[in-house]
């Protein structure tokens, strides 16, 4: 006669429940998949604070009109940033699954030895559901190019004042 123990059955049931929970969390849509849509737009209940993407941009030494700390909200665009729609659009343009929108210049890159000025920017917050804490400067050709790709999130510098 064949006898079934309750312990293996309980382990099997527990493993099945754990597998189901793991699959459910993996199948949830990544926030970057909703970029360009108003999914998630609105405000947190009772706070009046948007819960879409939020960045704080602090710019130094870029000029009196560009320096300061600006709040940027996306989905929908808003905040104290001078061009919230443009800033959100430039960040969305480079948002891809599995890639860091704000990635540093790859180590070992060959960069031109040019100086783009003393401007720096520090960007913090949440973008596509991921924390952001990144610094920009203009110390060489690669960093200048990296900065310029993020205009108008970062102010346009370098071309002003030339005849």
XYZ file of N, CA and C in Angstrom:
489
model
N 0.835 -1.170 0.000
C 0.000 0.000 0.000
C 0.886 1.242 0.000
N 0.474 2.277 -0.723
C 1.223 3.524 -0.874
C 0.687 4.552 0.120
N 1.591 5.159 0.911
C 1.174 6.119 1.930
C 1.749 7.495 1.585
N 0.929 8.544 1.625
C 1.335 9.909 1.326
C 1.522 10.666 2.633
N 2.671 11.302 2.774
C 2.963 12.090 3.972
C 2.484 13.521 3.763
N 2.052 14.151 4.819
C 1.581 15.537 4.731
C 2.733 16.520 4.591
N 3.909 16.222 5.088
C 5.040 17.154 5.041
C 5.472 17.444 3.608
N 5.724 16.429 2.743
C 6.080 16.746 1.354
C 4.970 17.515 0.634
N 3.715 17.224 0.929
C 2.617 17.948 0.283
C 2.629 19.404 0.700
N 2.909 19.698 1.960
C 2.966 21.078 2.443
C 4.135 21.821 1.799
N 5.284 21.138 1.660
C 6.440 21.763 1.007
C 6.145 22.071 -0.449
N 5.483 21.153 -1.120
C 5.125 21.353 -2.513
C 4.172 22.538 -2.664
N 3.189 22.640 -1.797
C 2.239 23.753 -1.835
C 2.954 25.077 -1.562
N 3.876 25.082 -0.591
C 4.643 26.298 -0.280
C 5.519 26.720 -1.442
N 6.160 25.759 -2.081
C 7.011 26.067 -3.230
C 6.185 26.616 -4.387
N 5.000 26.060 -4.597
C 4.125 26.547 -5.669
C 3.696 27.988 -5.397
N 3.354 28.296 -4.150
C 2.947 29.663 -3.800
C 4.097 30.634 -3.996
N 5.307 30.240 -3.593
C 6.481 31.088 -3.759
C 6.777 31.313 -5.239
N 6.666 30.285 -6.045
C 6.884 30.413 -7.489
C 5.875 31.358 -8.110
N 4.627 31.256 -7.717
C 3.595 32.139 -8.244
C 3.880 33.590 -7.883
N 4.285 33.843 -6.639
C 4.590 35.212 -6.201
C 5.776 35.766 -6.973
N 6.793 34.936 -7.210
C 7.963 35.384 -7.966
C 7.583 35.737 -9.394
N 6.792 34.900 -10.031
C 6.369 35.177 -11.405
C 5.512 36.431 -11.487
N 4.655 36.639 -10.513
C 3.804 37.827 -10.518
C 4.643 39.090 -10.426
N 5.690 39.085 -9.591
C 6.530 40.278 -9.469
C 7.372 40.490 -10.715
N 7.811 39.422 -11.367
C 8.605 39.563 -12.577
C 7.775 40.030 -13.767
N 6.499 39.702 -13.767
C 5.673 40.073 -14.914
C 5.139 41.487 -14.816
N 5.334 42.157 -13.689
C 4.877 43.546 -13.553
C 5.642 44.408 -14.537
N 4.957 45.358 -15.138
C 5.580 46.235 -16.143
C 6.621 47.119 -15.490
N 7.768 47.255 -16.144
C 8.814 48.167 -15.686
C 8.372 49.594 -15.969
N 8.665 50.550 -15.079
C 8.233 51.933 -15.305
C 8.706 52.510 -16.623
N 9.867 52.091 -17.127
C 10.351 52.626 -18.396
C 9.443 52.227 -19.548
N 8.695 51.138 -19.380
C 7.791 50.706 -20.438
C 6.637 51.681 -20.621
N 6.348 52.465 -19.597
C 5.243 53.409 -19.673
C 5.691 54.801 -20.099
N 6.990 54.977 -20.407
C 7.485 56.290 -20.800
C 6.733 56.769 -22.028
N 6.355 58.025 -22.006
C 5.626 58.590 -23.124
C 4.123 58.482 -22.952
N 3.686 57.843 -21.882
C 2.265 57.754 -21.622
C 1.960 58.494 -20.346
N 0.716 58.677 -20.055
C 0.334 59.322 -18.816
C 0.043 58.306 -17.738
N 0.496 57.068 -17.928
C 0.298 56.054 -16.893
C 0.985 56.525 -15.631
N 0.259 56.512 -14.551
C 0.849 56.943 -13.297
C 0.757 58.433 -13.076
N 0.180 59.181 -14.012
C 0.067 60.619 -13.829
C -0.936 60.910 -12.735
N -0.752 62.017 -12.100
C -1.679 62.408 -11.058
C -0.954 62.755 -9.795
N -1.666 62.733 -8.688
C -1.069 63.098 -7.415
C -1.307 61.999 -6.405
N -0.407 61.926 -5.433
C -0.604 60.994 -4.326
C -1.823 61.446 -3.553
N -2.611 60.500 -3.156
C -3.840 60.816 -2.447
C -3.518 61.603 -1.188
N -4.123 62.764 -1.069
C -4.005 63.571 0.127
C -2.761 64.436 0.214
N -1.796 64.327 -0.743
C -0.577 65.112 -0.621
C -0.486 66.222 -1.650
N -1.132 66.058 -2.810
C -1.014 67.046 -3.869
C 0.331 66.980 -4.578
N 1.163 65.958 -4.270
C 2.476 65.820 -4.877
C 2.391 64.824 -6.030
N 2.868 65.209 -7.232
C 2.843 64.263 -8.348
C 3.685 63.039 -8.020
N 3.250 61.866 -8.518
C 4.013 60.653 -8.244
C 4.659 60.087 -9.489
N 4.726 60.859 -10.571
C 5.472 60.437 -11.749
C 6.952 60.639 -11.498
N 7.732 60.690 -12.557
C 9.167 60.897 -12.418
C 9.440 62.274 -11.820
N 10.428 62.336 -10.923
C 10.772 63.588 -10.244
C 12.281 63.706 -10.161
N 12.819 64.841 -10.623
C 14.249 65.098 -10.544
C 14.487 66.462 -9.915
N 15.558 66.579 -9.162
C 16.030 67.856 -8.654
C 17.350 68.130 -9.359
N 17.430 69.270 -10.033
C 18.611 69.631 -10.815
C 19.250 70.854 -10.157
N 20.506 70.724 -9.734
C 21.241 71.836 -9.144
C 22.388 72.189 -10.070
N 22.383 73.424 -10.570
C 23.380 73.885 -11.542
C 24.235 74.959 -10.882
N 25.538 74.868 -11.079
C 26.489 75.841 -10.547
C 27.444 76.291 -11.649
N 27.841 77.544 -11.601
C 28.865 78.129 -12.486
C 28.515 78.058 -13.971
N 27.224 78.049 -14.287
C 26.795 78.055 -15.682
C 26.348 79.456 -16.111
N 26.336 80.382 -15.182
C 25.904 81.748 -15.461
C 24.726 82.114 -14.591
N 24.576 83.408 -14.285
C 23.525 83.846 -13.357
C 22.112 83.414 -13.773
N 21.842 83.384 -15.065
C 20.500 83.017 -15.524
C 20.248 81.515 -15.433
N 21.309 80.716 -15.368
C 21.157 79.253 -15.387
C 21.393 78.599 -14.033
N 22.133 79.260 -13.150
C 22.455 78.658 -11.854
C 21.227 78.571 -10.960
N 21.188 77.537 -10.135
C 20.107 77.384 -9.170
C 19.705 75.935 -9.020
N 18.693 75.730 -8.198
C 18.137 74.397 -7.977
C 16.707 74.392 -8.484
N 16.395 73.422 -9.322
C 15.096 73.354 -9.980
C 14.466 71.984 -9.759
N 13.180 71.971 -9.524
C 12.416 70.731 -9.388
C 11.764 70.419 -10.731
N 11.797 69.171 -11.118
C 11.188 68.739 -12.373
C 10.308 67.533 -12.103
N 9.069 67.619 -12.527
C 8.129 66.502 -12.458
C 7.742 66.142 -13.886
N 7.674 64.863 -14.176
C 7.256 64.401 -15.499
C 6.081 63.445 -15.325
N 5.246 63.395 -16.325
C 4.056 62.524 -16.351
C 3.051 62.967 -15.315
N 2.560 64.161 -15.325
C 2.726 65.244 -16.307
C 3.903 66.154 -15.966
N 4.353 66.921 -16.990
C 5.494 67.829 -16.835
C 5.111 69.026 -15.979
N 6.008 69.393 -15.074
C 5.777 70.554 -14.227
C 6.955 70.779 -13.312
N 6.804 71.710 -12.398
C 7.856 72.035 -11.445
C 8.455 73.394 -11.718
N 9.547 73.701 -11.030
C 10.185 75.016 -11.155
C 11.251 75.061 -12.244
N 11.484 73.956 -12.937
C 12.457 73.919 -14.036
C 12.020 74.900 -15.121
N 12.965 75.634 -15.752
C 12.589 76.614 -16.782
C 11.884 76.021 -18.009
N 12.152 74.752 -18.338
C 11.522 74.109 -19.501
C 11.141 72.673 -19.132
N 10.070 72.508 -18.328
C 9.746 71.148 -17.869
C 9.409 70.182 -19.002
N 8.667 70.621 -20.000
C 8.304 69.712 -21.096
C 9.542 69.289 -21.880
N 10.422 70.225 -22.186
C 11.646 69.905 -22.912
C 12.579 69.020 -22.104
N 12.693 69.305 -20.799
C 13.559 68.511 -19.926
C 13.051 67.074 -19.817
N 11.744 66.912 -19.661
C 11.173 65.558 -19.601
C 11.396 64.830 -20.927
N 11.215 65.538 -22.029
C 11.364 64.920 -23.350
C 12.788 64.429 -23.583
N 13.793 65.209 -23.173
C 15.174 64.784 -23.404
C 15.521 63.561 -22.553
N 15.017 63.484 -21.340
C 15.270 62.307 -20.510
C 14.528 61.094 -21.064
N 13.310 61.287 -21.523
C 12.537 60.187 -22.120
C 13.192 59.660 -23.384
N 13.792 60.545 -24.157
C 14.423 60.159 -25.423
C 15.477 59.084 -25.211
N 16.213 59.159 -24.110
C 17.292 58.202 -23.856
C 16.912 57.093 -22.884
N 15.641 56.999 -22.513
C 15.212 55.954 -21.584
C 14.970 54.666 -22.363
N 15.755 53.634 -22.019
C 15.641 52.323 -22.651
C 15.729 51.266 -21.561
N 15.003 50.188 -21.732
C 15.020 49.078 -20.783
C 16.451 48.562 -20.646
N 16.929 48.430 -19.422
C 18.247 47.876 -19.162
C 19.395 48.843 -19.325
N 19.122 50.104 -19.634
C 20.179 51.093 -19.800
C 19.955 52.240 -18.818
N 21.042 52.845 -18.393
C 20.979 53.966 -17.475
C 20.928 55.258 -18.281
N 19.806 55.948 -18.211
C 19.622 57.211 -18.935
C 20.706 58.218 -18.565
N 21.169 58.189 -17.329
C 22.121 59.166 -16.820
C 23.513 58.562 -16.628
N 23.853 57.560 -17.414
C 25.118 56.839 -17.255
C 26.319 57.764 -17.427
N 27.383 57.483 -16.674
C 28.615 58.256 -16.846
C 29.303 57.876 -18.148
N 30.318 58.641 -18.510
C 31.139 58.307 -19.668
C 31.808 56.965 -19.363
N 31.749 56.012 -20.286
C 32.356 54.697 -20.025
C 33.848 54.810 -19.710
N 34.278 54.050 -18.725
C 35.687 54.048 -18.344
C 36.530 53.610 -19.531
N 37.651 54.262 -19.728
C 38.546 53.935 -20.833
C 38.211 54.656 -22.130
N 37.198 55.534 -22.113
C 36.837 56.282 -23.320
C 37.966 57.239 -23.698
N 38.163 57.422 -24.981
C 39.147 58.382 -25.468
C 38.414 59.695 -25.713
N 38.816 60.727 -24.977
C 38.116 62.016 -25.005
C 39.068 63.125 -25.429
N 38.531 64.094 -26.145
C 39.359 65.233 -26.539
C 39.743 66.039 -25.313
N 40.917 66.609 -25.351
C 41.425 67.417 -24.238
C 40.972 68.856 -24.453
N 39.719 69.103 -24.160
C 39.183 70.459 -24.241
C 38.430 70.743 -22.968
N 38.368 72.011 -22.627
C 37.718 72.417 -21.392
C 36.470 73.199 -21.749
N 35.332 72.765 -21.220
C 34.066 73.409 -21.547
C 33.594 74.413 -20.520
N 34.441 74.737 -19.550
C 34.067 75.720 -18.544
C 33.803 75.085 -17.197
N 33.537 75.932 -16.187
C 33.412 75.456 -14.817
C 32.022 74.950 -14.434
N 31.079 74.939 -15.364
C 29.703 74.557 -15.031
C 29.635 73.122 -14.517
N 28.826 72.928 -13.472
C 28.553 71.597 -12.945
C 27.054 71.475 -12.698
N 26.575 70.256 -12.695
C 25.167 69.998 -12.385
C 25.087 68.705 -11.586
N 24.178 68.698 -10.628
C 23.925 67.505 -9.825
C 22.439 67.188 -9.977
N 22.130 65.989 -10.428
C 20.748 65.571 -10.670
C 20.442 64.413 -9.720
N 19.377 64.571 -8.945
C 18.940 63.517 -8.035
C 17.446 63.305 -8.208
N 16.952 62.188 -7.745
C 15.515 61.920 -7.775
C 15.201 60.515 -8.225
N 14.053 60.389 -8.892
C 13.577 59.100 -9.401
C 13.243 59.262 -10.878
N 13.784 58.366 -11.695
C 13.458 58.364 -13.123
C 13.197 56.924 -13.545
N 12.073 56.679 -14.189
C 11.677 55.339 -14.648
C 11.721 54.341 -13.495
N 11.341 54.811 -12.302
C 11.277 53.952 -11.138
C 12.617 53.653 -10.491
N 13.685 54.271 -10.971
C 15.020 54.014 -10.437
C 15.599 55.277 -9.816
N 16.366 55.142 -8.733
C 16.978 56.319 -8.122
C 18.051 56.916 -9.028
N 18.137 58.231 -9.002
C 19.132 58.966 -9.786
C 19.956 59.807 -8.815
N 21.268 59.752 -8.950
C 22.187 60.601 -8.199
C 23.441 60.708 -9.054
N 23.493 61.722 -9.908
C 24.538 61.819 -10.921
C 25.055 63.251 -11.005
N 26.333 63.379 -11.354
C 26.965 64.682 -11.492
C 27.436 64.853 -12.940
N 27.273 66.069 -13.435
C 27.734 66.443 -14.776
C 28.746 67.571 -14.636
N 29.748 67.587 -15.532
C 30.670 68.718 -15.635
C 31.090 68.830 -17.091
N 32.022 69.730 -17.379
C 32.440 69.980 -18.762
C 33.961 69.961 -18.853
N 34.605 68.967 -18.192
C 36.058 68.946 -18.085
C 36.784 68.413 -19.310
N 36.083 67.713 -20.206
C 36.712 67.206 -21.429
C 35.631 67.003 -22.493
N 36.054 66.600 -23.681
C 35.114 66.460 -24.790
C 34.000 65.462 -24.535
N 34.293 64.359 -23.856
C 33.260 63.364 -23.564
C 32.222 63.919 -22.588
N 32.697 64.616 -21.552
C 31.777 65.182 -20.565
C 30.959 66.330 -21.168
N 31.568 67.107 -22.056
C 30.826 68.177 -22.745
C 29.712 67.563 -23.583
N 30.034 66.506 -24.319
C 29.029 65.823 -25.143
C 27.918 65.228 -24.283
N 28.284 64.624 -23.164
C 27.301 64.047 -22.232
C 26.376 65.136 -21.706
N 26.929 66.286 -21.344
C 26.125 67.427 -20.884
C 25.183 67.874 -22.000
N 25.737 68.093 -23.189
C 24.936 68.619 -24.303
C 23.780 67.701 -24.684
N 23.949 66.383 -24.515
C 22.852 65.443 -24.798
C 21.674 65.651 -23.852
N 21.924 66.245 -22.692
C 20.867 66.428 -21.691
C 20.264 67.841 -21.706
N 20.644 68.686 -22.667
C 20.005 70.002 -22.815
C 18.635 69.764 -23.429
N 17.554 70.276 -22.873
C 17.370 71.355 -21.907
C 17.180 70.923 -20.451
N 17.359 69.637 -20.112
C 17.345 69.288 -18.697
C 18.446 70.086 -17.990
N 19.626 70.132 -18.619
C 20.734 70.968 -18.156
C 20.778 72.207 -19.050
N 21.249 73.330 -18.536
C 21.265 74.547 -19.362
C 22.291 74.459 -20.487
N 21.991 75.123 -21.578
C 22.938 75.200 -22.681
C 24.029 76.182 -22.290
N 25.266 75.727 -22.316
C 26.402 76.590 -21.981
C 27.468 76.437 -23.047
N 28.372 77.400 -23.104
C 29.498 77.305 -24.036
C 29.301 78.097 -25.308
N 28.112 78.092 -25.885
C 27.877 78.810 -27.131
C 27.520 80.279 -26.871
N 27.021 80.578 -25.661
C 26.642 81.953 -25.380
C 27.874 82.830 -25.295
N 27.743 84.037 -25.716
C 28.811 85.012 -25.624
C 29.762 85.003 -26.796
N 29.594 84.067 -27.705
C 30.454 84.026 -28.901
C 29.844 84.877 -29.986
N 30.684 85.511 -30.794
C 30.176 86.332 -31.903
C 30.141 85.542 -33.180
